[in-house]
XYZ file of C-alpha atoms in Angstrom:
331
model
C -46.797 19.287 -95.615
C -47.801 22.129 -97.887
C -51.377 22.883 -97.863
C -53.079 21.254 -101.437
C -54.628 23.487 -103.735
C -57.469 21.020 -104.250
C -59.852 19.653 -101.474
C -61.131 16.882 -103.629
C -59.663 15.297 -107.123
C -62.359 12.842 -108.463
C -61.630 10.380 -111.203
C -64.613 9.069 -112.806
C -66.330 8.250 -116.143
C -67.235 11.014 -118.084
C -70.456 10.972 -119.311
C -73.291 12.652 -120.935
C -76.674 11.823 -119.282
C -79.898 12.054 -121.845
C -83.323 11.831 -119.149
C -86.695 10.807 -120.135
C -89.646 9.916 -117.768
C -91.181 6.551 -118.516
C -94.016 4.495 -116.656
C -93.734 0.680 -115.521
C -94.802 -0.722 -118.312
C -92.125 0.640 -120.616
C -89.466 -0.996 -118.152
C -91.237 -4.467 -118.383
C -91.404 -4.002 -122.097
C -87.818 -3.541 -123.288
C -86.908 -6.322 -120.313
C -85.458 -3.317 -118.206
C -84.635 -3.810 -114.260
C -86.399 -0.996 -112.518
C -83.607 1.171 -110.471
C -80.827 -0.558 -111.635
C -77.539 0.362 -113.536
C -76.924 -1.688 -116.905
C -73.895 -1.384 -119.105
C -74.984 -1.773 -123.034
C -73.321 -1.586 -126.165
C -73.092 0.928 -128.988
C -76.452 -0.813 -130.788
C -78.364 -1.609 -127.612
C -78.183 2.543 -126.823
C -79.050 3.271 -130.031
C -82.048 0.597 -130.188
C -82.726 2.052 -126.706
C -82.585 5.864 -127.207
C -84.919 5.433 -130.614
C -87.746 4.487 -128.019
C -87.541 7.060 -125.486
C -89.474 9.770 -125.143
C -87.870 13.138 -125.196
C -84.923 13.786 -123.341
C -82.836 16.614 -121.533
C -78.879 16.364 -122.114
C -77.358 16.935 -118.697
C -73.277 16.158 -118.509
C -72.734 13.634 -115.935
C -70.938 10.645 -114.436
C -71.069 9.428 -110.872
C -67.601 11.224 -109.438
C -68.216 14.168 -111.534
C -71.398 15.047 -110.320
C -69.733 14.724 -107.135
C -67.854 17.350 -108.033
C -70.319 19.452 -109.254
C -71.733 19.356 -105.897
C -68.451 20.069 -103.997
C -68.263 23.058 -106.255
C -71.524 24.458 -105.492
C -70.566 24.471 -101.977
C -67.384 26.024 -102.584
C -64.659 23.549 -101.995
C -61.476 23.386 -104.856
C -62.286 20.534 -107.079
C -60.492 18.864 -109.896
C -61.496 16.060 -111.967
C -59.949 13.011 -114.149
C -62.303 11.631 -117.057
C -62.039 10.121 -119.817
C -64.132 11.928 -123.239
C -63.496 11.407 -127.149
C -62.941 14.576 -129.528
C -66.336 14.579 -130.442
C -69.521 16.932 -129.726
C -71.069 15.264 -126.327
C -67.071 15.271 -125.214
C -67.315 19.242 -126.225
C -70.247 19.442 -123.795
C -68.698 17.447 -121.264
C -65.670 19.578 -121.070
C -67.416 22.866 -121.143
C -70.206 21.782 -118.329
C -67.299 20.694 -115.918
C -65.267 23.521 -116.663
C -68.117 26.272 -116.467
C -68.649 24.709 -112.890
C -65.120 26.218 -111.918
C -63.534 22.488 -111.605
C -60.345 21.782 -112.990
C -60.115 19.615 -115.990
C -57.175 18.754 -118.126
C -57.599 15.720 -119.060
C -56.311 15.424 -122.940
C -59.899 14.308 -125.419
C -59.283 10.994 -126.901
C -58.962 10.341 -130.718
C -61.544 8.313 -132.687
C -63.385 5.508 -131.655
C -65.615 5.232 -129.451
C -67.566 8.327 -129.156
C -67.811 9.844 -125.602
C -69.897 7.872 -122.914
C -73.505 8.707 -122.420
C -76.108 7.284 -120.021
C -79.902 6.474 -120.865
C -81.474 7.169 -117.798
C -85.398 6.568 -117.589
C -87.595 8.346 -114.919
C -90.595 6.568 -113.332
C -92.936 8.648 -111.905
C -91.916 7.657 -108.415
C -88.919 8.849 -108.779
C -86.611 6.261 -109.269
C -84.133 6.287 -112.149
C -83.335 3.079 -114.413
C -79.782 4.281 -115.929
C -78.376 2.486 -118.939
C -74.964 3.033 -119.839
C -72.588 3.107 -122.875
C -69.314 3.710 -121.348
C -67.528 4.800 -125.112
C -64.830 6.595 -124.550
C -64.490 6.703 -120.714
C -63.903 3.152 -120.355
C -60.500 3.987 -121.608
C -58.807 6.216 -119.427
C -55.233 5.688 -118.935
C -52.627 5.689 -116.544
C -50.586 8.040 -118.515
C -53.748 10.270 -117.518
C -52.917 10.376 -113.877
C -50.584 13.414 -113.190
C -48.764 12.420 -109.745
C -48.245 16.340 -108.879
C -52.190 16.384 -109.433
C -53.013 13.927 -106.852
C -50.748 15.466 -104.306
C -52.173 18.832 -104.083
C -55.523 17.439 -103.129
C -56.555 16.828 -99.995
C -58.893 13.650 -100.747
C -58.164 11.440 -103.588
C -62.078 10.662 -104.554
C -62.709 7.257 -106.463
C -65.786 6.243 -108.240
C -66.699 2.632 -108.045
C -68.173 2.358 -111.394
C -64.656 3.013 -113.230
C -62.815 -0.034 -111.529
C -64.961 -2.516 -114.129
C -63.163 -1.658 -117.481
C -59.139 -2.390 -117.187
C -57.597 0.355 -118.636
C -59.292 2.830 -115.872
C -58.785 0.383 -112.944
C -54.788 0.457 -113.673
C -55.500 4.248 -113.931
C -57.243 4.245 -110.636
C -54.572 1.451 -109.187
C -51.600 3.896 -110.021
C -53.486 7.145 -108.139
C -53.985 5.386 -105.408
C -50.723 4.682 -104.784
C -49.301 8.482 -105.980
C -51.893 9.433 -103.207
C -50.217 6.863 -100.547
C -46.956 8.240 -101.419
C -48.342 12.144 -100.801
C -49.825 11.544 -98.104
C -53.732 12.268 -98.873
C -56.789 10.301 -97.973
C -57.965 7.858 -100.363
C -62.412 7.970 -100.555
C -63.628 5.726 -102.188
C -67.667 4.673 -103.171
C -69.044 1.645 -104.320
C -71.510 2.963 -106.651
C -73.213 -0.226 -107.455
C -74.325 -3.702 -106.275
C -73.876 -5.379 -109.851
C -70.321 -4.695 -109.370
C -69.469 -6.172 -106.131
C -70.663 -9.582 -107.843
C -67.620 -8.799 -110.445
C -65.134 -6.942 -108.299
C -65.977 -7.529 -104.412
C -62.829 -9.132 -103.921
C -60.636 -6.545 -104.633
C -62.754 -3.515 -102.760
C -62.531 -6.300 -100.211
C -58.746 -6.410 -100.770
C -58.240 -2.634 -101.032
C -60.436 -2.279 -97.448
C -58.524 -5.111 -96.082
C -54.845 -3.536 -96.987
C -55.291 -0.433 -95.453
C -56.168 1.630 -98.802
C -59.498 3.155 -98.273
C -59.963 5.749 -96.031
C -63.313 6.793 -96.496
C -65.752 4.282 -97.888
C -69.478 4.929 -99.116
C -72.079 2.617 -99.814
C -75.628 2.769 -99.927
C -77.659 0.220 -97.900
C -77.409 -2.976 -100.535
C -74.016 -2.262 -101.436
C -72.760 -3.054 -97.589
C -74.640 -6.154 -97.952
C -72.877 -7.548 -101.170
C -69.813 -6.537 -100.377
C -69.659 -8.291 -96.748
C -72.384 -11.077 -97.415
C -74.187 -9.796 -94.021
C -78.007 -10.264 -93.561
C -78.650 -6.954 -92.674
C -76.721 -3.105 -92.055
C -75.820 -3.610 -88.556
C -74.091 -6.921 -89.535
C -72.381 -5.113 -93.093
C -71.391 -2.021 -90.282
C -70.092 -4.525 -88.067
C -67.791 -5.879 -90.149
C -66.400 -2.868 -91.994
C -66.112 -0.411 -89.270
C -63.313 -1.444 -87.223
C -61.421 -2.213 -91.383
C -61.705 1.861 -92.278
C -60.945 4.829 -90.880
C -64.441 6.209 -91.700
C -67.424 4.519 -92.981
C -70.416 6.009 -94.426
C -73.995 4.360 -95.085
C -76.730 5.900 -96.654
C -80.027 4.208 -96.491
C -82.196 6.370 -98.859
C -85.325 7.679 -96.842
C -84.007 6.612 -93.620
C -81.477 8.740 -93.507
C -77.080 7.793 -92.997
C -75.001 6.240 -90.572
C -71.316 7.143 -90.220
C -68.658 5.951 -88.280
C -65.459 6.637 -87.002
C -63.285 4.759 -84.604
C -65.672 4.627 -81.349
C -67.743 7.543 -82.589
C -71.239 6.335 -84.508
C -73.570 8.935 -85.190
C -76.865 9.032 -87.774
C -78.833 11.417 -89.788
C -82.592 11.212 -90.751
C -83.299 12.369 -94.094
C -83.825 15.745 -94.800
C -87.183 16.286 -96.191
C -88.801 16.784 -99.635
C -92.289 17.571 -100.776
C -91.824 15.133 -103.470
C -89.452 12.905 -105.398
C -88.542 13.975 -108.641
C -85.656 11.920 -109.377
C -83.069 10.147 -107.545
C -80.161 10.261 -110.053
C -77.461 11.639 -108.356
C -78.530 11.286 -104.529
C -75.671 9.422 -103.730
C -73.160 11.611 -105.889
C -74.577 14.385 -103.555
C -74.338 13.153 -100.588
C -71.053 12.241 -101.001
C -70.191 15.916 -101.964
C -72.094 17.280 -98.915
C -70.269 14.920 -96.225
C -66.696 15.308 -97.913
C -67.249 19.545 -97.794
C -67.277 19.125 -94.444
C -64.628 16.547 -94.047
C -62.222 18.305 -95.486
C -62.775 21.366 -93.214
C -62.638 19.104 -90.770
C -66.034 19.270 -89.535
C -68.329 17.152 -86.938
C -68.855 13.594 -87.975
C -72.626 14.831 -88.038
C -72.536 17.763 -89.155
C -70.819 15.710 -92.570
C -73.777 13.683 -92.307
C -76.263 16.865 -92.406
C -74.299 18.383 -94.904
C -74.639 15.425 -97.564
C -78.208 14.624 -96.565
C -78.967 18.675 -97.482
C -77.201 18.270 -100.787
C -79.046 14.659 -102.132
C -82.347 15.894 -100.883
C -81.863 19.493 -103.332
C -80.697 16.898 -106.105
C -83.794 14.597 -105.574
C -86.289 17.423 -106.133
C -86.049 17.914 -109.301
C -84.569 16.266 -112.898
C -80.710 16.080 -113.220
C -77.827 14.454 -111.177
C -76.874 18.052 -110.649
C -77.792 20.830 -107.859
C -80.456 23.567 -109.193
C -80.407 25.859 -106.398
C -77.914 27.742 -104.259
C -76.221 24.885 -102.409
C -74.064 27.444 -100.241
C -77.396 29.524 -99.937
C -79.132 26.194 -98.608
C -77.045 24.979 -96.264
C -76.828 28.585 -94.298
C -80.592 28.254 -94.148
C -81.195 25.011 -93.072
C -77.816 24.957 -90.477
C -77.509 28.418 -89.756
């Protein structure tokens, strides 16, 4: 098999994130769930951005901050996503591109605008993020080059796209050019709310053989098996994927492979800025090393490295010298 000349194409939603820190009370006021994701419409962002505070305009999206990650640490990176010909889609383009990931996905034509995600900040950390998907919610299948998802090793899929149906066919028709190529199909569940709407076909996709990396955090493995606790959701997903990866915020990840089981504690941080983007990261750090075909712990290390930089400060993106920090805390 010739050797790809990507280690990881993502597809994803593209999307500009605007942050703004916010206490308690300003969640309970506009009827906001604390730490979750919520999809709203053109005229709930609007009503929504009017009352926040002042904001910093970061590009992001789940899978493409993924990227961002896996290009900080040097792997070859490409991304599919979805942006209209319009300002924030200028940004979005530029941002990925400046990152030295490959993006050639054709801007859409009038309405919607380009996606953008409200994300508040409480000052413990955790991030409420409300989303207007716009223009990303309509990615096509047209958009999916088959050459593309042959030269790259892993075939990365963000959760979050599978709820609109333009995107899902989109995803549907990669994952099958990826089947046919030979590549390894990751894939992360990015939410609870949408194993409620689409658990039965992650469960179907698991099931048939089409995942070969999964990630979830700790409630996701829980909705999506209906166990009572992680040993339980492990239980009955291990032995159904190739590799399985749980993260379980402070307490660090748990990965598995065939008869191999290994964990991670969390790497530690003087304080927690913001956890937009852990998971995005930690997904970057473990896949670096997959694809080099690292230690099933060392993958582990590697992606709890990368979410602890990206918790330490605003942003769903890394801030310091990824490569620089992982020499230094591995050696």
């Amino acid at each position: 098999m010739t050797e790809p000349r990507f280690d990881v194409l993502a597809i994803g939603n593209a999307i500009v994130d605007v942050i703004s820190t916010c206490d308690d009370a300003f969640l309970a006021e506009n009827a906001l769930e604390k730490g979750a994701m919520t999809l709203v419409d053109t005229e709930q962002a609007e009503a929504l951005y009017a009352k926040m505070g002042p904001g910093r305009e970061i590009s992001g999206g789940s899978a493409s901050n993924t990227c961002a990650s896996l290009a900080a640490l040097g792997s070859r990176c490409a991304f599919i996503g979805q942006v209209a010909n319009d300002q924030l889609g200028s940004v979005f383009a530029h941002d990925i591109r400046a990152a030295g990931i490959h993006y050639a996905t054709v801007a859409r034509e009038g309405e919607p605008p380009s996606a953008r995600c409200l994300i508040l900040v409480t000052p413990d950390g955790q991030r409420t993020m409300n989303t207007f998907l716009g223009a990303s919610q309509y990615l096509s299948a047209t958009s999916i080059d088959p050459a593309l998802v042959a030269d790259a090793k892993v075939l990365y899929l963000e959760g979050y796209l599978w709820d609109p149906d333009e995107p899902r066919t989109a995803m549907q028709g990669a994952i099958e050019c990826c089947r046919e190529a030979g590549r390894e199909v990751a894939f992360t569940l990015s939410d609870s709310f949408l194993l409620h709407r689409h658990g039965d076909d992650f469960r179907a996709l698991i099931e048939g053989g089409q995942i070969d990396i999964l990630f979830a955090n700790e409630d996701e493995a829980l909705a999506l098996t209906g166990a009572e606790d992680v040993e339980g959701a492990i239980e009955w997903l291990a032995p159904k994927l190739p590799v399985l990866v749980v993260t379980r915020s402070e307490k660090g990840a748990i990965a598995v492979r065939g008869d191999e089981r290994v964990e991670v504690e969390a790497q530690p941080v003087e304080k927690v800025i913001d956890t937009t983007g852990a998971g995005d990261s930690f997904a970057a750090g473990f896949l670096h090393g997959h694809v080099q075909g690292k230690p099933l712990k060392e993958c582990l290390t590697l992606g709890a490295i990368a979410a602890a930089e990206v918790i330490s400060h605003y942003g769903a993106r890394p801030e310091a010298n990824l490569s620089d920090l992982v020499r230094e805390k591995m050696g």
